[in-house]
Structures are given as structure tokens and as C-alpha cells.
PDB file of C-alpha atoms in Angstrom:
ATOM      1  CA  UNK A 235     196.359 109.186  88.886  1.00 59.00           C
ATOM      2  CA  UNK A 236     195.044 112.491  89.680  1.00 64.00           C
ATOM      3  CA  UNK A 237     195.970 113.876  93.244  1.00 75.00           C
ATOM      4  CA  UNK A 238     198.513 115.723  94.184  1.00 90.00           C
ATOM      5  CA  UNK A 239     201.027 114.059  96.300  1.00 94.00           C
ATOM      6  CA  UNK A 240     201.415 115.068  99.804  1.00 97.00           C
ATOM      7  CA  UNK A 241     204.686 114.382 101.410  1.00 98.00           C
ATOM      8  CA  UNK A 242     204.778 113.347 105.207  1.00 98.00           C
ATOM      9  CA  UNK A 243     207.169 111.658 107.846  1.00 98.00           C
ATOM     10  CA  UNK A 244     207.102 107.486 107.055  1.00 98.00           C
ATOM     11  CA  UNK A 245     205.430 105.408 109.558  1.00 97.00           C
ATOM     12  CA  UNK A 246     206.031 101.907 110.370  1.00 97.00           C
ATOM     13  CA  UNK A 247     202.674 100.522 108.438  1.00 97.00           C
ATOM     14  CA  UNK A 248     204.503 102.818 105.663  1.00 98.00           C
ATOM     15  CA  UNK A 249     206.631 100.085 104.906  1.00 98.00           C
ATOM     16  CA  UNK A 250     204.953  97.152 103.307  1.00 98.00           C
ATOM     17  CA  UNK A 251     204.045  99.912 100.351  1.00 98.00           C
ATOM     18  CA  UNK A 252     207.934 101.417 100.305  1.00 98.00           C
ATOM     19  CA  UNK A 253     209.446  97.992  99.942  1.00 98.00           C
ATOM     20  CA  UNK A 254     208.278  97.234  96.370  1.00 98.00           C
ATOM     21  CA  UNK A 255     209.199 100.942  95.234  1.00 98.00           C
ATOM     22  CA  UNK A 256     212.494 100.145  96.869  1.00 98.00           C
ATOM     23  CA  UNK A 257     212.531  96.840  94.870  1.00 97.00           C
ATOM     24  CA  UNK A 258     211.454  98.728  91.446  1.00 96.00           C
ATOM     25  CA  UNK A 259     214.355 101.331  92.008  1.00 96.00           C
ATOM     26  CA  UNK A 260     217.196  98.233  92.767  1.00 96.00           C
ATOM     27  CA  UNK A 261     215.755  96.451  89.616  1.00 96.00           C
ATOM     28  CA  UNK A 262     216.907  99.382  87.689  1.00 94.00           C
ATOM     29  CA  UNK A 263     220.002  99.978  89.283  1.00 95.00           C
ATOM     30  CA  UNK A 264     220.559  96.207  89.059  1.00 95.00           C
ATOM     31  CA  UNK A 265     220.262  96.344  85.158  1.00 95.00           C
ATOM     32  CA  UNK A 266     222.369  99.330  84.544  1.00 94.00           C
ATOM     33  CA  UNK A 267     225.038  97.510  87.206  1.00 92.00           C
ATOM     34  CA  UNK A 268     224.996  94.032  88.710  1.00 93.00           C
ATOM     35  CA  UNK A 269     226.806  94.989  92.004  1.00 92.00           C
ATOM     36  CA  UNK A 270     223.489  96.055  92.726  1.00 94.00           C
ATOM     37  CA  UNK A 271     221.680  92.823  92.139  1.00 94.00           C
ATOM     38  CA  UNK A 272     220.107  91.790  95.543  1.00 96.00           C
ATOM     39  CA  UNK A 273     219.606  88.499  98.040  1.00 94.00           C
ATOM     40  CA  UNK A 274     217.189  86.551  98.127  1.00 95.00           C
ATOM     41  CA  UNK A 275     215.456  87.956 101.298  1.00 97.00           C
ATOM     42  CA  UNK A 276     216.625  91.222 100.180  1.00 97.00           C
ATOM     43  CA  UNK A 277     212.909  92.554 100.287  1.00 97.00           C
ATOM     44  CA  UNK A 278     212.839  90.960 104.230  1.00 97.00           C
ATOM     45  CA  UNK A 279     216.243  92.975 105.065  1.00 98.00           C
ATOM     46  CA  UNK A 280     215.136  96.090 103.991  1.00 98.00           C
ATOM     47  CA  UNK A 281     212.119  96.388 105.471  1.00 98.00           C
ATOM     48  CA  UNK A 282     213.665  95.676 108.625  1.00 98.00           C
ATOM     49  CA  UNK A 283     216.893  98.301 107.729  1.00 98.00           C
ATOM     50  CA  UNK A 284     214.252 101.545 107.002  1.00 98.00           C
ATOM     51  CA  UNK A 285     211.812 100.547 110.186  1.00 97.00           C
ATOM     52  CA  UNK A 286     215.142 101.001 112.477  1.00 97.00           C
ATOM     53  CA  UNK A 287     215.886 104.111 110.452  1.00 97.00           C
ATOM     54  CA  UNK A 288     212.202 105.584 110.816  1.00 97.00           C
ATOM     55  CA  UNK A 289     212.865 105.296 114.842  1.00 95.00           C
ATOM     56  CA  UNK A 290     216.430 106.946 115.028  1.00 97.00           C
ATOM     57  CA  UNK A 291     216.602 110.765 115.848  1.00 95.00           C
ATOM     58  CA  UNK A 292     219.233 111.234 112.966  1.00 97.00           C
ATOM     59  CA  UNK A 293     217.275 109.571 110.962  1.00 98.00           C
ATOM     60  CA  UNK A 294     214.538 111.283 108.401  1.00 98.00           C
ATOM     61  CA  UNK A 295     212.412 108.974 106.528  1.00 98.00           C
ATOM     62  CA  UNK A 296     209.568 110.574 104.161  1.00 99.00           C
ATOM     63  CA  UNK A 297     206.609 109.200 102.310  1.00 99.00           C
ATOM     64  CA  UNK A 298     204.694 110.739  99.559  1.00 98.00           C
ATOM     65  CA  UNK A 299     201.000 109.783  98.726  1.00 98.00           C
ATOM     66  CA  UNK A 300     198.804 110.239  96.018  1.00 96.00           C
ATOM     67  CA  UNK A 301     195.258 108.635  95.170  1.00 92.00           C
ATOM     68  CA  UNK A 302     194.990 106.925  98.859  1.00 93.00           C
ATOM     69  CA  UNK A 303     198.570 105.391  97.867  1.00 96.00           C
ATOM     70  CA  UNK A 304     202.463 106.037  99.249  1.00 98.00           C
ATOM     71  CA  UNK A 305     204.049 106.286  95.309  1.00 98.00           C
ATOM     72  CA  UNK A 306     207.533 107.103  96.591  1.00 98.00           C
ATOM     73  CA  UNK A 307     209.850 107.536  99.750  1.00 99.00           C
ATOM     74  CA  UNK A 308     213.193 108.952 100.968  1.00 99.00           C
ATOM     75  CA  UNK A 309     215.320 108.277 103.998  1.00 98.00           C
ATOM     76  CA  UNK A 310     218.075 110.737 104.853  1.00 98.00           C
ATOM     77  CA  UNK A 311     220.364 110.352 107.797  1.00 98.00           C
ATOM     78  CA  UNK A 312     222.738 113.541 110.133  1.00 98.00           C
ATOM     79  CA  UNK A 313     226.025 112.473 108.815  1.00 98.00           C
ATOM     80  CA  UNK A 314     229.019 113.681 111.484  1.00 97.00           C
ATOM     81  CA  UNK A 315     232.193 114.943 109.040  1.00 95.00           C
ATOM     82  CA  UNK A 316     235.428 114.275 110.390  1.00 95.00           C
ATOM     83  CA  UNK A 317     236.952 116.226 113.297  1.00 95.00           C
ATOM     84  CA  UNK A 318     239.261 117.953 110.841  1.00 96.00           C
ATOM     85  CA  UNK A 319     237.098 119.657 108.417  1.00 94.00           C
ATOM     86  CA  UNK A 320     235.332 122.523 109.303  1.00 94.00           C
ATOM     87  CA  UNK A 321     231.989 121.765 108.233  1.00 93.00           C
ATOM     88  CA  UNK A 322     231.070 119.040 111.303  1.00 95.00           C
ATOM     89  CA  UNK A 323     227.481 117.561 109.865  1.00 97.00           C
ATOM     90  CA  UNK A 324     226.311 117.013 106.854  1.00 97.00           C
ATOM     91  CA  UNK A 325     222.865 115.386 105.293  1.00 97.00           C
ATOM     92  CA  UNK A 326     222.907 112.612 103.269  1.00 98.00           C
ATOM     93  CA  UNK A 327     220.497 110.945 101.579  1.00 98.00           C
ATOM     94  CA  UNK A 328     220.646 107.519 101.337  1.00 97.00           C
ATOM     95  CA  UNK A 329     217.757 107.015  98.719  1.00 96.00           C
ATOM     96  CA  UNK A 330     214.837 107.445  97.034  1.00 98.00           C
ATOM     97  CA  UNK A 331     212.495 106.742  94.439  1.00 97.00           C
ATOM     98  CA  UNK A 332     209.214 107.454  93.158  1.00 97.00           C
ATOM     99  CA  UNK A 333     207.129 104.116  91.548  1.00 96.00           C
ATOM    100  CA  UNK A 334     207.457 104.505  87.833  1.00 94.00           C
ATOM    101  CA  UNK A 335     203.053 105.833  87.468  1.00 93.00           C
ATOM    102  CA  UNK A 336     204.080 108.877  89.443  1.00 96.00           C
ATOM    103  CA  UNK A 337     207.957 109.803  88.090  1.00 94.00           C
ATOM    104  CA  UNK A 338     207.915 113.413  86.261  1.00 94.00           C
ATOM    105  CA  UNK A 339     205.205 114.810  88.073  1.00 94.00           C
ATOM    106  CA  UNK A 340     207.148 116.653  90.635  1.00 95.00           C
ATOM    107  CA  UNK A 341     206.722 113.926  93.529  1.00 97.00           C
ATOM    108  CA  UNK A 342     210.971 113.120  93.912  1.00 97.00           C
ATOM    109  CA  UNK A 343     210.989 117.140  94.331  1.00 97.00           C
ATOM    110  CA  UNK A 344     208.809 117.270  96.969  1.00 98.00           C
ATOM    111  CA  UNK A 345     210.781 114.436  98.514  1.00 98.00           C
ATOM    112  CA  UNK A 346     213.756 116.146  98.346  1.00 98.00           C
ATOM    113  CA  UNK A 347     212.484 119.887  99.482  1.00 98.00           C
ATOM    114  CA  UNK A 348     210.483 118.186 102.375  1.00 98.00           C
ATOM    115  CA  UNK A 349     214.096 116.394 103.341  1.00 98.00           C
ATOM    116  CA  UNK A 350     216.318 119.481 102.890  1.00 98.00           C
ATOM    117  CA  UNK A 351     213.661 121.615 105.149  1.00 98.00           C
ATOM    118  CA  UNK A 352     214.360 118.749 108.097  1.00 98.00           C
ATOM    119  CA  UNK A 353     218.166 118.910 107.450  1.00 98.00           C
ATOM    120  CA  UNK A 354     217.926 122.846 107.511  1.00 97.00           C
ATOM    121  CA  UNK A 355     215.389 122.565 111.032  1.00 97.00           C
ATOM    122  CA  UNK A 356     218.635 120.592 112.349  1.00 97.00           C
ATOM    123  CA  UNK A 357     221.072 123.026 111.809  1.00 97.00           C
ATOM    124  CA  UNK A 358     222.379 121.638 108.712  1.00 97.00           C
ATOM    125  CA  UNK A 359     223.151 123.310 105.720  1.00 94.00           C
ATOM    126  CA  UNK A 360     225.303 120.806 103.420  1.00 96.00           C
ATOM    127  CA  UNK A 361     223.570 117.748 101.456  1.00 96.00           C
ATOM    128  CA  UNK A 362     224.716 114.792  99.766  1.00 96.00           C
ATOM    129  CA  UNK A 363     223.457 112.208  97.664  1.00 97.00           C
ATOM    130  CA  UNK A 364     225.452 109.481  96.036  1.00 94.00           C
ATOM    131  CA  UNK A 365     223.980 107.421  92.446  1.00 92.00           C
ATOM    132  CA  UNK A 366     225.451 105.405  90.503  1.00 92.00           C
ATOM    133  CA  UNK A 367     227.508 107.011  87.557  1.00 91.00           C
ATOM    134  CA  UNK A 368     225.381 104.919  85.194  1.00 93.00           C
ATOM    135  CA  UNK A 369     221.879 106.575  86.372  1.00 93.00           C
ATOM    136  CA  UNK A 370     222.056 109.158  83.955  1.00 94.00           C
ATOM    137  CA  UNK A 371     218.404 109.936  84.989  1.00 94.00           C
ATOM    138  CA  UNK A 372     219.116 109.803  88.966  1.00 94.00           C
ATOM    139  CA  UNK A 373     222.101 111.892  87.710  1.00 95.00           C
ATOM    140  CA  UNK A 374     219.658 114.695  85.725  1.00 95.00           C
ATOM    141  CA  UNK A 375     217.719 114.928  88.567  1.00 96.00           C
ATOM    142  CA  UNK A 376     219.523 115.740  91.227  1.00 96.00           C
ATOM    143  CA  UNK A 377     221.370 118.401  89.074  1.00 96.00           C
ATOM    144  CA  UNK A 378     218.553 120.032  88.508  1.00 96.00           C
ATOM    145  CA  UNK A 379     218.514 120.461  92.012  1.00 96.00           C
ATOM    146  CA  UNK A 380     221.865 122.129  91.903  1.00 96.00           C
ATOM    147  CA  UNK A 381     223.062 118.841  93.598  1.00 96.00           C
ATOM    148  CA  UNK A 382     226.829 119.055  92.044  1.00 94.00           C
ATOM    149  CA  UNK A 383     229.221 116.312  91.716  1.00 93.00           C
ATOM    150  CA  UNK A 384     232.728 116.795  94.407  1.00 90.00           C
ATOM    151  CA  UNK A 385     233.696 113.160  94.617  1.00 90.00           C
ATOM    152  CA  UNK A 386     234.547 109.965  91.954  1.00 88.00           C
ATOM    153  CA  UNK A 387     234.451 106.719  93.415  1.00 88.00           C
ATOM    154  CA  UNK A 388     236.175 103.639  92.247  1.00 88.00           C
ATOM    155  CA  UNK A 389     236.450  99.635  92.750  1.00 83.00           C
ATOM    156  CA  UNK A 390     238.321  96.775  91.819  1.00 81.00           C
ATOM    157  CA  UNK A 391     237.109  92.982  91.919  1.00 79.00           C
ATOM    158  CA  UNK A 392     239.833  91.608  93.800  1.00 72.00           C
ATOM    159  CA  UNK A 393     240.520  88.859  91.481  1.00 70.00           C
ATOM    160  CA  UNK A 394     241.168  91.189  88.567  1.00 65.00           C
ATOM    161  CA  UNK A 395     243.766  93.676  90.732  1.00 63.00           C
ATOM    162  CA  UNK A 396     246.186  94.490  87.991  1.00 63.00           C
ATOM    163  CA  UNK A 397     249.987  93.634  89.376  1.00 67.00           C
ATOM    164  CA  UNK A 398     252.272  96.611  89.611  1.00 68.00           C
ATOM    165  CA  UNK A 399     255.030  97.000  87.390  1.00 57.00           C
TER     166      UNK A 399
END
């Protein structure tokens, strides 16, 4: 554990090493909230979900490598706003996550610069991210950014919908 990472665009035999960092980052998420607890062929699904992604032109998907290893990945997609705002495209990034050897050692920030410069080369100057409000350590992170929170989502199980009165 003592290179540098070096951030480049994912290719397809990227994959097979992103899936189990994608499955480390779900087991967390799945602990701190079991909506996120996945299939069975989960693993299968994704793989096939970021492969598409890596082909589309909207699509950005990064890999970072250290010691003759990819340790972490993000995939960011051109996002069109609706017709009536005045800001028409935004970046979003769907996720990422760097496999717990590598975390705190400036490899998610690479990521994330790497991903903004391809948003910026597009003409786009707004980014998003979205994490769950019990990540406090996805939430840290991207703050430190300057990432700022501008939306709350919320659910209801539909069996638990509380009547109105």
C-alpha cells in the first residue's frame, strides 16, 4: 500500500475489480439502512448496469489504481434539468467508493476532481451527489468538497401511510 493512485477512464475488464468495491460500499449502506440491502444476483446486475454506462457518451465512469490494483471507482452521468429552470444540465454522480485499504488517503478526491474536470470539459458547471442521510462519513466528505445540501428526501412504506384526519 504504497503508490499513489492514478485516476483514469473505467474500461470494460475494469469491472470484475469495481464490483466487489461496489459490494463493500452497499454492505455499508445496507447496515446503516436496509432499503439498501441487495438481490441475490445483485453483483450480476451491476456489472452489467456500469458496462452500459462506461459505453454511453453522457456517461463518465472513472477508476483509480494503486499497487497494480483499481481500489475505487465513480460513475457520473449529464443530467438534462427541466425545460423550466434556467440551468439546463447538470452532473450527477451516481456513486462511488474507495475499498476500505485505500479510504483517507486522498483517492475519493481524486475521483471526484477527475469527474468534475469531465463535467466542466462538457460545458457543465453544476454537480450533484445524493447519500444517504445516515452516511455521516459519505456526508463529511462531500462537504468538504463544498458539496452543500439543497434538497430533503422522504418515503413512506405503503403499508404504514398514516390516514388523514
Amino acid at each position: 500500500m504504497s503508490a499513489e493512485a492514478v485516476v483514469r477512464e473505467a474500461t470494460r475488464p475494469d469491472v470484475a475489480a469495481v464490483v466487489p468495491i461496489w459490494a463493500e460500499l452497499m454492505e455499508i449502506h445496507a447496515r446503516l439502512d436496509p432499503f439498501f440491502t441487495c438481490c441475490e444476483d445483485a453483483a450480476e446486475r451491476f456489472a452489467e448496469y456500469i458496462v452500459g454506462n462506461i459505453t454511453k457518451d453522457n456517461w463518465h465512469v472513472l477508476v483509480a489504481e494503486a499497487d497494480g490494483q483499481v481500489v475505487g471507482y465513480l460513475q457520473g452521468s449529464i443530467e438534462t434539468c427541466p425545460p423550466i429552470l434556467a440551468t439546463q444540465r447538470y452532473g450527477n454522480v451516481h456513486d462511488m467508493a474507495v475499498t476500505a485499504a485505500y479510504r483517507r488517503r486522498g483517492v475519493g478526491r481524486k475521483l471526484v476532481r477527475q469527474a468534475l474536470a469531465w463535467f466542466r470539459s462538457q460545458g457543465v458547471t453544476r454537480f450533484e451527489v445524493s447519500m444517504s442521510i445516515h452516511n455521516r462519513t459519505a456526508r463529511a466528505f462531500w462537504q468538504s468538497l463544498g458539496f452543500e445540501p439543497y434538497l430533503q428526501s422522504a418515503f413512506v412504506q405503503h403499508d404504514v401511510l398514516r390516514p388523514s384526519s
